[in-house]
Structures are given as C-alpha cells and as structure tokens.
C-alpha cells in the first residue's frame, strides 16, 4: 500500500507532486470535518420538541363552557390561550375602532372567524415580553399587562404601551358550532 | 499492521464472548426455536403486514391481560410502524391511527367537575392498561402479574424468538411432574422443576411452570390479509409485533448505521493514505 | 517538555495575546511541536482514543440529562421516552451506553500497554498513579451510571455493590445506610448516584489534564523503553502523531459504530429492560463485562470481608506497581521471561472475566465431577477463579519483584533510532 503513495513528505523541498500530496490531506481533513458536522445535527435536534410533545400540539375545546361575557383560559402548547365569548357591546367597540390609529393595524373582522364574531381566541401572552395580561384593565376595555403597562382593546389589539404587536390569533377551526380545534 | 489489528480484534472478540456468556444461561429452559425474522441483519426491516397481523393478535388475545403502556397510538403511524403510510408523514393525521385510537377508552378528569371520566383515546394517548394497578392485575390472574409487553422482546435474552417459543411451545407435562394449580408446563419458560419432579434426579425436565394458559388456538384470530391463522403464524406475528413495540427505531438505526459505517471506512482509508504520506520519508 | 518554546507569534493579535495569556503557545508546544518518539506503535494511539471516548461520553451524557428524570418513579419511563420520542434520542442513548464499554476496552488496552512497555517506571510513577486514579473514577462513574435507567440489573447491581461496604467491621452497616440514604436502595440513592454520576466525569477530565501534564513533563515512553537522546529519535507531534492517532481513532470508531447501530444491547443485560422491582431479583445477577474480573476475585474468597479486601487489593496492586517491579529494563521487549509471565497474566485476566460471568458452582468441564475441596467441587468456576486470582496477585507481588532481580535480559539498544532502523530493514 505504501508503494502506491507518491514520493512526497510534508517538506515541500523533498520534491514529489505537491498537489496530489496536499489533496489527500485536504480530503482527509474535509471528510473528518464533514462527519463531525453531520454528528452535530442530532445533538442539536434533540432539543427540539420531542414526538410526544408534538403530538399534543393541537387541542379541541368545547365552547359551551364559556358564557357570554366570560373568558376561559386554557393551556395550549404550555402557554395560556384566552377563549372569550364577547358581548355585543365589546364587539361594537372593537369594530368602531377599526379605523383608529394603531401600532399594528387590523380590523376586528380579521381577528375572528366569519359569522362567529363573538368568539375571540387569542394567545394569552403579552407580545412585549410574555407576561399574561388581565382582562378589564386599561382604558380600552380589553386587556392590561401588569408587567410593563401594555393596553389591548376588546379585539386584543395593542393600543398603548411597549408591546409591538397585537395578541396573537392562533390557527384554529370550528369543527361544529360549539367545538373548535386549535392548532 | 494487519496482524496487530487482528490481535486487537481477537482480544475484543474474547471480551465480547465473555460478556455474552451469561446470555446462554436461561434457567434450565430449552433454547428458543430458530426463527428467521425480516428485521434481522444489517438491512433488516419490519414486515408491515406481519406487524398488522401481530397487532391483531395482541389486541384480540394478549391485551386482555397484558398492558402495552409505553406505546402510543401515534406510534402505529410512525415510520416502520404497522400502519405507516407515506401519505401521512405526521402520524397524528393517519386515519388508521385515529380509527384504532377511537376504539379505546382512556381515563381522564373532567375539567369542569373534576370527576374521573372515560373518554375515547386520541392518537397522542398511550395504550390503556387492562388493569388499574398491579394488585388488580394479580388479583385477576391468580396472583401472577402479566408483564407489560412494551419492552418484553428486549427484556428476554433470546428476544422475540423466546416469546414465539413460549406461546407456541406448550406441551403436556411429562409423567412424574406435579403441575401446581394455576400453573402450566412449558419447556421454553425458565424455571427450576427439580422440586416438582418425581423421576430420576439426573433427568429433570427442561422448562418451568407458567401461569398463563396456552393463549393461542388455530383460527382464534382472523387475519384481514387472508393469511392462514395457525398457532405458529399467530405466535410469529405477535412476537414480531412486540419486537417493533420494544424497538420502534430499529429501521432508522440500521439505515443510519450503514451510512455511518460507510463513511467511517472511507474516512479511515483517507486517513491511512494521509498517514502513509506524512511518514513516507521517516523511518519508524 | 523540557527546552524552550519554539512558538513564534506571527500576527500582532497573536503577539498581543501571547504576552497576556500564552494559551496558543501552550497548545503549540503541547500538540504541534512536542517531540514524539519516532518508534511509537499503534498501542500508543489509545491515549488519543480515550480522549475521544471521554469527550463523547461527556457530550452525550449532558444531552441525556436534558431528558432524564432522576426519580425512582420516573427514571425508567424517561429513558424509554428518550428511546422513543426524543429526536435522535435512541442514537444518543445507545452511544452513551456502548460508549462506556468502548471507554473500558480502550482503557484496558492502554493499561496493558503501559504494563508491557514499563511505562510506570521512573520517572513516570506519578503519570501512572494519575492513570490509576482515572481508572478508579471511571469505575465509580460507570457503576453509578448503570444504576440510572432503574431497570432490574441497575437496582440489584446497586444493592449488591453497596452491600460490599457492609463487610467492613463495625462501621459497615452505618456506611451502607449512609450510602443508601434509607434502609434500602431507593429514590434517595438514585438521586445521589445521579448527582455523582454527573460530577465524576468532570473530575476525570481534571485528572486527565494532570495526566497529560505529567506526560509532557517526563515525555512519552516508547517500545524500546530507551529515552530519546537526540533529535533523530523524535518527530514533531503534528503532523506525525496526529495523523496516526486520527487514523486509529477512525478505525476505533468503526468498532464503536458497529455496536451502536447493529448490536446496541449486546453488551448490556436483557433484565435491565424490566423496571426495577425490589421484591424480585433477576435469576442471574452479573455486573457489566468490564467489572467481571474483579467480581470473580470477590467471589473466589469464601469470606465476605476478605473477598471485598481481595477485590480492592487487586486494584491496589496497580497503584503499587511502580515500586513492585524491580527490573532496571523498562520494556518487556528485552525481557523474554517477563514476557511469558505477561502473556499468562493477560490470559488469567480473561479467565477471571469469564469466571465472573458464570455461576460459581457450575462445572468448568461439563458432566465432570471430581472431589470437593473447601465446600466446592474442584471442577467449578469458583475454583478456577481461585487459581486465577492467585496468579493475578502473584504476578504483582512475587513475579515482578523477584524476576527483576534474577532474570537475564536481552541487550538494550543505545538509542531509539538504531533498532528502529534495523527492525524496519528486517521487515522490508
């Protein structure tokens, strides 16, 4: 096997074919580095949600439990989710403000499902730094975040304070009139 | 160099043989029957039809007493699983998985009233156990605990072949052997029969007493794919299914292993060439 | 090693750093310019392989802890959660479990190499002692790690090993209770073993640094056992040793990968896939393969306390080795008689390992009954391990001290370069 190697050493002045000599070293180092890099992926990916966590990523919720003007906080993907059955007055207030100046403009209609505008389902974490806002605080009749004073209206839109965006509306669908599947 | 490597290999071989030594000791039972499994060898993979048949045997026969608590319904739709389909890479969407899950009821707590309730299982749920707890399981089985089956195929030295041999290996007890009530003689089940044996001390029969009555009968399970439902077939299929339940990542492991070994052999070759080049003009 | 550093900082940043923290210089002097005997054979690559093993165990171990639940209720299920649900969890756990065995394969070869070539003799006594400390820490770590999956073998292995300390007179019982944190192996035991299993590898890493430091002070031994005298005897560590170590590591990884991917449970016990149950002991309880020789020595002695002492004595012999061997010649290459005793020692270690895996009263040769001696048939594994244990101790306590004084050794070469050249010519 040794006889097939080119007559070269690490010292270039010894002669031989330097390009072929270098190639074998470069190839070996590159192969080792490539293998190392491939091994890193499992070590990183293991920190991503595991299969059992992913399997719980969607949840079904029975809306009959929420009376008009009430709100139920459910845990979804480890975080709170507000399911609010809005009153006529709350809806009217939110629609009336549709054209007001807002940090993150959105119409109320875009934040609910058509024909189901009493049901507002939003993520229960302030978009500032993740605290859980309380309902009924602040001057817009919606949510108020006690941590840094962000104020949301009855559509969950940011109206005042440091939060940059509206409360997040998750992907959800009505399975029946009284049942939603979230996620 | 080759000679030295072979010395290392031999040393390792001896160590492995030493470690594997106790594998053969099996409490005086017969060696498991030889079976050829589709998942053997470096390229082995599960036979999906066999897993489906095996699941049917588990569901209709074993599940009455044996739990499978580490397996979730969604696992059935995972790659390599009995109901995996390329159309549904997310096993939670797999219609077979959903249909099977719906047939089972699991315990839950009503979030309104706090009462213990039963609800239909979802794909995320684990297999419900047939008994509420160990004491209940023992009480219903004459004091014996039917082991959980999730890892059974890995928890026996001879693996699925042992399961196959036990469920198909029941024979009548030899004359001179006192079989206790609630016990069944099985030559493949580990045990020590010398105290129940009244014959010659030198020829104590192999095997032991098992609390489980012979579970399989011909045509006990009807296979949907038309396979003839013999005891042998049922035993083989359920053993294969339990191997899958114990080691669901087997296919992924073997496939990854082939790529890794190929890579390492190429890398070793490159490094050897590099080594020879570096040391070309150095005596050593 | 000795001599001044040849590191030349090239850029301004390198000079700036070198004046404040000469870490690049340290690395350069230790792993680039470091003079390595030119005649090192493949047995010398296991130091590098062991570093790789340690790194692999540390990384995979830290990852497993992210998913493991150290409680008697949750440990077994969390390991299965890793195997089934965590992304690549099966790979990482099999790497860690088999990595422990690979670590011991490499460390045993490394130790036997040191024994054969006299790497423990002056001035390398401290280097050898540090190695023995690493080995002890490895055994403690491996034992406690094996308890963590909380299977039947984990649990009852922990019961048996912790009960060893009960053999100590007067304090034995208090010590076992203290180790357990209760009246049996239970949740507190698992939790403290977990804590220590996480701590000890970092202590190993610390002692490894001392081990390498000591190595770089006294320099590497080599197959001739003759110290390098001139530059002709050595080559720079990089690229000569690095590429050779790299090749050896790659070949070792093939063995490692073969176990991980194709026989991941071959070195373990099936019973450990059954959750721990304090009420039922597995029919045949044996430690992992790397403890089998010591386990055989333990069982060879009929008295409990003496058995424990013999087992620890077997390890203590390793510590005393630098002062037990009286020979002036380092390498057994030039000690033909010692070589024969060494080969016997190797065989005896393997026999002890084999005995450790067997039931003590089983016959070595089937269906042969001889006569009873000390309550056991002479044709039994317990007697085989007694004979083997006797040789094990005799090798350290009689053969090495006496042989060094009386044996006729072969002529030792003046320098590394001369026999290396002639040996090469012979081979060619």
Coordinates of N, CA and C in Angstrom, one line a residue, chain C residues 108 111 115 120 125 128-129 132 135 139 294 312-324 345 392 396:
Chain C
X108 N -8.4 -0.5 29.0 CA -7.7 -1.8 29.4 C -6.5 -1.9 28.4
X111 N -3.8 0.4 29.6 CA -3.1 0.0 30.8 C -2.2 -1.2 30.5
X115 N 1.8 -1.6 31.0 CA 2.4 -2.7 31.8 C 3.5 -3.4 31.0
X120 N 5.3 2.7 33.7 CA 5.1 3.1 35.1 C 6.4 3.4 35.8
X125 N 6.3 7.5 37.5 CA 5.4 6.9 38.6 C 4.1 7.8 38.8
X128 N 1.7 7.3 36.0 CA 1.0 6.0 36.2 C -0.1 6.1 37.3
X129 N 0.3 6.7 38.4 CA -0.7 6.9 39.6 C -1.9 7.7 39.1
X132 N -4.1 5.5 37.3 CA -4.9 4.6 38.2 C -6.1 5.3 38.8
X135 N -8.8 5.6 36.4 CA -9.4 4.3 36.2 C -10.4 4.0 37.4
X139 N -14.5 3.6 37.1 CA -15.3 2.5 37.6 C -16.4 3.0 38.4
X294 N -12.9 -8.5 38.5 CA -12.9 -8.1 39.9 C -14.0 -8.9 40.6
X312 N -10.5 -5.1 46.3 CA -9.9 -3.8 46.3 C -8.4 -3.9 46.3
X313 N -7.8 -5.0 46.8 CA -6.4 -5.3 46.8 C -5.9 -5.4 45.3
X314 N -6.8 -6.0 44.5 CA -6.5 -6.3 43.1 C -6.2 -4.9 42.4
X315 N -7.0 -3.9 42.8 CA -6.8 -2.6 42.2 C -5.6 -1.9 42.9
X316 N -5.5 -2.1 44.2 CA -4.3 -1.5 44.9 C -3.0 -1.9 44.3
X317 N -2.9 -3.2 43.8 CA -1.7 -3.7 43.2 C -1.3 -2.7 42.1
X318 N -2.2 -2.2 41.3 CA -1.9 -1.3 40.2 C -1.2 -0.1 40.7
X319 N -1.7 0.4 41.8 CA -1.1 1.6 42.4 C 0.3 1.4 42.9
X320 N 0.5 0.2 43.4 CA 1.9 -0.1 44.0 C 2.8 -0.5 42.9
X321 N 2.3 -0.8 41.7 CA 3.2 -1.4 40.6 C 4.5 -0.7 40.4
X322 N 4.6 0.6 40.4 CA 5.9 1.2 40.1 C 7.0 0.8 41.1
X323 N 6.6 0.4 42.3 CA 7.6 0.1 43.3 C 7.7 -1.4 43.5
X324 N 6.8 -2.2 42.8 CA 6.9 -3.6 42.9 C 7.9 -4.2 41.9
X345 N -0.5 -13.5 32.4 CA -1.3 -12.5 33.1 C -2.5 -12.1 32.3
X392 N -3.0 -13.8 39.6 CA -3.1 -12.3 39.5 C -2.3 -11.6 40.5
X396 N 1.9 -9.6 40.5 CA 2.3 -8.3 41.0 C 3.2 -8.5 42.2

